[in-house]
Amino acid sequence: MTPFEHSASRRTILTALAAAATTGAPVLGQLAAATPAAAAPASDVTLPDPVEYKSNTLLYQDPDLVEGTSYSRRYRRHQQFDLKMSQKYGFPRTAILALHGGGIEIGTSELCLGIAGYSPGSAPEDTKGDPAGEPILPTVHDYFMFEGLLSSGNSALHVTSKNCDDHVALATAASHLNVLSLHGCQFGQLNLPTAAYPPTGNLGVAVVGGLNAAFRSALVTEINNAGFQAVDAYDPRYSATLGEFNGSHVNNPCNRTMLAMGAQLELTTELRRSLFGDPSSRGGRAETWYKSGGRFEAFRDACRRAIATVEAGQPIL
C-alpha cells in the first residue's frame, strides 16, 4: 500500500516504459460513481506518490505486461432480479476489494475471496472448494481483485489506491453502499506507540481506515474480539503516525461508494502470513488457508460479522 514497501528500481524502469507507450490522461470519471458528500478529514502525514504507474490505465497499456501472465483481474457480480411488483427484494450492499492482490500484498486475494464467501482454493486431495465454484458460506458479497503474477518484483505493479481507474473496480464500488478494501503494510511503517506495541512483541496488526466511522468501529470491535490486534486509524492515540494508512482520500475506491464512504484494512505482513500454513507462494496460501489453526477463518468471520452489523443498519426501503 505504501511507497516504502515497493521496489523503486524495478518500478522506475516499468514506469518509464509505460510513459513511453502511452500519452494522455488516464480514463477517470467515466463511471457513475457517487460524488463524495463531504471532504475527507485532513491527514497528519502527506507524502508524494511513490514512483509507480500513475493509473491502472497506464499499467494496462504497457506492452511489456500481459494480462494473465504479468497480472490478472478477477471479479464476481451476483445477478439480482426484482420482477414482481408485489414483492420487495434485497440487493448487494457490500463489496470486497483487493486492489494489490497476488504477489503485490500477499494474502489479500485469499482474504478477499474468503470474506466474500468463497474458497481461496484447496489442495487436490482436500475438499475445501474452488475459487471459481460455488460459495462455501451462506451469505456472499461481490468482489474485485487485481493480482500481481510476476515471479518476482510484483511490487512494481502497485497503483496507489486513489489513482485506481479500473472500470470494473470503480463500478463495483459505486454500486454498493459499502466497500471493504484489503491492503498490506509493514509493522515498522506504522510507528505505533512502543509501550502498547513493542517491536519485540506481536507484530500482527490491522489498521482500520476509510471514511465510514460506523464500519471502522464494527471492524475494530470484531477483529479485536476474535483475538487479533486492530486499531482505528483515526483514534487520537495513533492517528499522528497513521495518515498514510487511514484511507481518507475521497478518490480511494473504498470511499467511492453510494454513500461516499467505506472502510479499508491495512494488514501487517506478520498478520497476513499468520493466516496460512504456508504463506510463501500463491499455491501455498491457496492450499493452506484452512491449515493455520483456524486463524484465517477467525479473521474472515470477524470481518463478515462487522459487515453484517453495518448492513443491519441499512434496511432495504
Coordinates of C-alpha atoms in Angstrom, one line a residue:
M1 CA 0.0 0.0 0.0
T2 CA 2.7 2.5 1.0
P3 CA 5.7 3.7 -1.0
F4 CA 8.2 2.2 1.3
E5 CA 7.0 -1.4 0.6
H6 CA 7.9 -1.3 -3.1
S7 CA 10.9 -1.8 -5.3
A8 CA 11.8 1.6 -6.6
S9 CA 14.4 0.5 -9.1
R10 CA 12.1 -2.0 -10.9
R11 CA 9.1 0.4 -10.8
T12 CA 11.2 3.2 -12.2
I13 CA 12.0 1.1 -15.3
L14 CA 8.4 -0.1 -15.8
T15 CA 7.1 3.4 -15.3
A16 CA 9.4 4.7 -18.0
L17 CA 8.2 2.0 -20.3
A18 CA 4.6 2.9 -19.6
A19 CA 5.2 6.6 -20.1
A20 CA 6.8 5.9 -23.5
A21 CA 4.0 3.6 -24.5
T22 CA 1.1 6.0 -23.9
T23 CA 0.1 9.6 -23.8
G24 CA -2.9 11.4 -22.4
A25 CA -4.7 11.4 -19.1
P26 CA -6.0 8.2 -17.5
V27 CA -9.6 7.3 -18.1
L28 CA -11.2 8.7 -14.9
G29 CA -14.7 9.8 -14.1
Q30 CA -16.4 7.8 -16.8
L31 CA -18.4 5.8 -14.4
A32 CA -21.4 6.9 -12.5
A33 CA -19.6 6.9 -9.1
A34 CA -21.2 8.7 -6.3
T35 CA -19.9 12.2 -5.7
P36 CA -18.4 12.5 -2.2
A37 CA -20.7 14.3 0.1
A38 CA -18.0 15.7 2.3
A39 CA -14.3 16.4 2.3
A40 CA -12.1 13.8 3.9
P41 CA -10.5 14.5 7.3
A42 CA -7.1 16.0 7.0
S43 CA -4.3 13.5 7.2
D44 CA -1.4 14.2 9.6
V45 CA 1.1 12.9 7.2
T46 CA 1.2 13.7 3.5
L47 CA 3.8 12.1 1.2
P48 CA 4.2 12.3 -2.6
D49 CA 3.1 9.3 -4.6
P50 CA 5.8 6.6 -4.9
V51 CA 7.5 6.1 -8.3
E52 CA 4.9 3.8 -9.9
Y53 CA 2.2 3.6 -12.6
K54 CA 0.0 6.7 -12.2
S55 CA -3.1 4.7 -13.0
N56 CA -4.4 1.3 -13.9
T57 CA -4.9 2.6 -17.5
L58 CA -1.2 3.2 -17.9
L59 CA -0.3 -0.2 -16.4
Y60 CA -2.8 -2.0 -18.8
Q61 CA -1.3 -0.1 -21.8
D62 CA 2.3 -1.2 -21.0
P63 CA 3.2 -3.6 -23.9
D64 CA 5.7 -5.4 -21.7
L65 CA 2.9 -6.5 -19.4
V66 CA 0.5 -9.3 -20.4
E67 CA -2.8 -9.9 -18.6
G68 CA -3.0 -13.5 -17.4
T69 CA 0.8 -13.7 -17.3
S70 CA 2.0 -10.5 -15.6
Y71 CA -1.2 -9.7 -13.8
S72 CA -4.8 -10.7 -13.6
R73 CA -8.2 -9.3 -12.7
R74 CA -10.9 -11.4 -11.1
Y75 CA -14.3 -10.2 -10.0
R76 CA -17.8 -11.6 -9.3
R77 CA -21.0 -9.6 -9.5
H78 CA -24.0 -11.6 -8.3
Q79 CA -27.1 -11.5 -10.5
Q80 CA -30.1 -10.0 -8.9
F81 CA -33.8 -9.8 -10.0
D82 CA -36.8 -7.9 -8.9
L83 CA -39.5 -9.0 -11.3
K84 CA -42.7 -9.0 -9.1
M85 CA -44.4 -5.7 -8.5
S86 CA -46.0 -7.0 -5.3
Q87 CA -42.7 -8.1 -3.6
K88 CA -39.5 -6.4 -2.5
Y89 CA -36.1 -8.0 -2.9
G90 CA -32.7 -7.2 -1.4
F91 CA -29.7 -6.1 -3.3
P92 CA -25.9 -6.5 -2.6
R93 CA -24.9 -3.8 -0.2
T94 CA -21.2 -4.6 0.4
A95 CA -18.3 -5.3 -2.0
I96 CA -14.8 -6.6 -1.1
L97 CA -11.8 -5.2 -3.0
A98 CA -8.2 -6.4 -3.2
L99 CA -6.5 -3.8 -5.4
H100 CA -3.0 -5.1 -4.7
G101 CA -3.6 -8.8 -4.6
G102 CA -1.5 -11.8 -5.7
G103 CA 2.2 -11.2 -5.1
I104 CA 1.9 -7.5 -4.5
E105 CA 0.5 -7.6 -1.0
I106 CA 0.3 -11.3 -0.2
G107 CA -2.8 -12.7 1.4
T108 CA -5.2 -10.0 0.3
S109 CA -6.5 -12.0 -2.6
E110 CA -7.2 -15.0 -0.4
L111 CA -8.9 -12.9 2.2
C112 CA -11.0 -11.1 -0.4
L113 CA -12.4 -14.4 -1.6
G114 CA -12.9 -15.7 1.9
I115 CA -14.7 -12.6 3.2
A116 CA -16.8 -12.6 0.0
G117 CA -17.9 -16.1 0.9
Y118 CA -15.8 -18.2 -1.5
S119 CA -12.9 -20.6 -1.1
P120 CA -9.4 -19.3 -1.7
G121 CA -8.6 -22.7 -3.0
S122 CA -7.6 -26.1 -1.7
A123 CA -5.2 -29.0 -2.1
P124 CA -6.2 -31.6 -4.7
E125 CA -6.8 -34.2 -2.0
D126 CA -9.0 -31.9 0.1
T127 CA -12.5 -30.6 -0.5
K128 CA -12.4 -27.0 0.6
G129 CA -13.9 -25.6 -2.5
D130 CA -12.8 -23.9 -5.8
P131 CA -12.5 -20.1 -6.0
A132 CA -14.4 -20.2 -9.3
G133 CA -17.0 -22.6 -7.9
E134 CA -20.0 -22.3 -5.6
P135 CA -19.7 -20.3 -2.4
I136 CA -18.7 -22.1 0.8
L137 CA -20.6 -19.7 3.1
P138 CA -24.3 -18.9 3.0
T139 CA -24.0 -15.1 2.5
V140 CA -22.0 -13.8 -0.4
H141 CA -20.6 -10.4 -1.4
D142 CA -19.5 -9.0 -4.8
Y143 CA -15.7 -8.7 -5.1
F144 CA -12.9 -7.4 -7.3
M145 CA -9.2 -8.3 -7.3
F146 CA -6.2 -7.0 -9.2
E147 CA -3.3 -9.5 -8.7
G148 CA 0.4 -9.5 -9.5
L149 CA 1.5 -12.7 -11.2
L150 CA 5.2 -12.0 -11.7
S151 CA 7.8 -14.5 -10.4
S152 CA 9.4 -11.6 -8.6
G153 CA 9.1 -7.8 -8.3
N154 CA 5.3 -7.7 -8.1
S155 CA 5.5 -4.5 -6.1
A156 CA 6.2 -2.8 -9.4
L157 CA 2.6 -3.4 -10.3
H158 CA 1.3 -1.4 -7.3
V159 CA -1.0 1.5 -8.2
T160 CA -1.8 3.8 -5.3
S161 CA -5.5 3.4 -4.4
K162 CA -6.5 7.0 -5.1
N163 CA -5.1 6.6 -8.6
C164 CA -7.1 3.4 -9.3
D165 CA -9.2 3.9 -12.5
D166 CA -10.0 0.3 -13.3
H167 CA -13.6 0.5 -14.7
V168 CA -14.8 -2.7 -13.0
A169 CA -13.3 -1.8 -9.6
L170 CA -14.9 1.6 -9.7
A171 CA -18.2 0.4 -11.0
T172 CA -18.3 -2.2 -8.2
A173 CA -17.6 0.4 -5.6
A174 CA -20.1 2.9 -7.0
S175 CA -22.9 0.3 -7.0
H176 CA -22.7 -0.7 -3.3
L177 CA -23.4 1.1 -0.1
N178 CA -20.2 -0.3 1.5
V179 CA -16.8 -1.4 0.4
L180 CA -14.2 -3.2 2.4
S181 CA -10.8 -2.8 0.7
L182 CA -7.9 -5.0 1.8
H183 CA -4.3 -3.9 1.8
G184 CA -0.9 -4.9 3.2
C185 CA 1.7 -2.9 5.1
Q186 CA 4.8 -3.5 7.3
F187 CA 4.7 -3.1 11.0
G188 CA 7.7 -0.7 11.1
Q189 CA 5.9 1.8 8.9
L190 CA 3.1 2.3 11.4
N191 CA 5.2 3.8 14.2
L192 CA 2.7 2.8 16.8
P193 CA 3.5 3.6 20.4
T194 CA 6.1 1.2 21.6
A195 CA 4.5 0.9 25.1
A196 CA 1.4 -0.7 23.6
Y197 CA 3.0 -2.3 20.5
P198 CA 6.7 -3.1 21.3
P199 CA 8.8 -4.1 18.3
T200 CA 9.7 -7.3 20.1
G201 CA 6.0 -8.2 20.7
N202 CA 3.2 -9.3 18.5
L203 CA 3.7 -7.5 15.1
G204 CA 0.4 -8.7 13.7
V205 CA -1.8 -5.6 13.5
A206 CA -4.8 -4.5 11.4
V207 CA -5.1 -0.7 10.9
V208 CA -8.7 0.1 10.1
G209 CA -9.3 3.2 7.9
G210 CA -11.9 4.6 5.5
L211 CA -14.5 7.4 6.0
N212 CA -17.3 5.2 7.4
A213 CA -16.8 5.6 11.1
A214 CA -19.5 3.0 12.0
F215 CA -17.9 0.5 9.7
R216 CA -14.5 1.2 11.2
S217 CA -15.9 0.8 14.7
A218 CA -17.5 -2.6 13.9
L219 CA -14.3 -3.9 12.3
V220 CA -12.1 -2.9 15.2
T221 CA -14.5 -4.5 17.7
E222 CA -14.9 -7.7 15.8
I223 CA -11.3 -8.2 14.9
N224 CA -10.1 -7.5 18.5
N225 CA -12.8 -9.8 19.9
A226 CA -11.6 -12.5 17.5
G227 CA -8.1 -12.4 19.2
F228 CA -6.3 -10.2 16.7
Q229 CA -4.9 -6.6 17.2
A230 CA -6.8 -3.9 15.4
V231 CA -6.6 -0.1 15.7
D232 CA -8.7 2.7 14.3
A233 CA -6.5 4.9 12.2
Y234 CA -8.5 7.9 13.4
D235 CA -8.0 7.1 17.1
P236 CA -6.2 10.1 18.6
R237 CA -3.8 7.7 20.3
Y238 CA -2.5 6.5 16.9
S239 CA -3.6 9.0 14.2
A240 CA -0.5 11.1 14.3
T241 CA 1.5 8.4 12.5
L242 CA -1.2 6.7 10.5
G243 CA -2.0 9.4 8.0
E244 CA -0.7 7.3 5.1
F245 CA -2.9 4.3 6.3
N246 CA -6.2 6.0 7.1
G247 CA -8.0 5.6 3.8
S248 CA -9.1 9.3 3.9
H249 CA -8.8 10.2 0.2
V250 CA -12.1 10.7 -1.5
N251 CA -10.8 9.0 -4.6
N252 CA -9.8 5.9 -2.7
P253 CA -12.2 3.2 -4.1
C254 CA -13.2 2.3 -0.5
N255 CA -14.9 5.7 -0.4
R256 CA -16.3 5.8 -3.9
T257 CA -19.5 4.0 -2.8
M258 CA -23.1 5.1 -2.9
L259 CA -22.6 6.7 0.5
A260 CA -19.2 8.2 -0.4
M261 CA -17.6 6.4 2.4
G262 CA -16.3 2.9 3.2
A263 CA -13.6 1.0 5.1
Q264 CA -10.2 -0.4 4.4
L265 CA -7.8 -2.7 6.3
E266 CA -4.1 -2.3 6.3
L267 CA -2.7 -5.6 7.5
T268 CA 0.9 -6.1 8.5
T269 CA 3.0 -8.7 6.9
E270 CA 3.1 -10.7 10.1
L271 CA -0.6 -10.8 10.4
R272 CA -1.2 -11.8 6.8
R273 CA 1.4 -14.6 6.9
S274 CA 0.0 -16.0 10.2
L275 CA -3.3 -16.7 8.4
F276 CA -1.8 -19.5 6.3
G277 CA 0.0 -22.8 7.0
D278 CA 2.4 -21.9 4.1
P279 CA 2.3 -18.2 3.1
S280 CA 5.3 -18.4 0.8
S281 CA 3.5 -18.7 -2.5
R282 CA 0.2 -18.4 -4.2
G283 CA -0.2 -22.2 -4.3
G284 CA 0.9 -22.5 -0.7
R285 CA -1.6 -19.9 0.5
A286 CA -4.4 -21.4 -1.6
E287 CA -3.8 -24.9 -0.2
T288 CA -3.2 -24.0 3.5
W289 CA -5.6 -21.2 4.4
Y290 CA -7.5 -23.9 6.3
K291 CA -4.4 -25.2 8.0
S292 CA -3.5 -22.2 10.1
G293 CA -5.1 -23.4 13.3
G294 CA -8.3 -21.6 12.5
R295 CA -6.7 -18.1 12.2
F296 CA -7.8 -17.5 8.6
E297 CA -11.4 -18.5 9.4
A298 CA -11.4 -16.4 12.6
F299 CA -10.2 -13.3 10.8
R300 CA -12.5 -13.8 7.8
D301 CA -15.5 -14.3 10.0
A302 CA -14.7 -11.3 12.2
C303 CA -14.8 -9.1 9.0
R304 CA -18.1 -10.8 7.9
R305 CA -19.7 -10.1 11.3
A306 CA -18.6 -6.4 11.0
I307 CA -20.2 -6.2 7.6
A308 CA -23.4 -7.8 8.9
T309 CA -23.5 -5.2 11.7
V310 CA -23.2 -2.3 9.3
E311 CA -25.7 -3.8 6.9
A312 CA -28.2 -4.3 9.7
G313 CA -28.5 -0.5 10.0
Q314 CA -29.1 -0.2 6.2
P315 CA -32.6 -1.6 5.6
I316 CA -33.9 -2.0 2.1
L317 CA -36.5 0.7 1.8

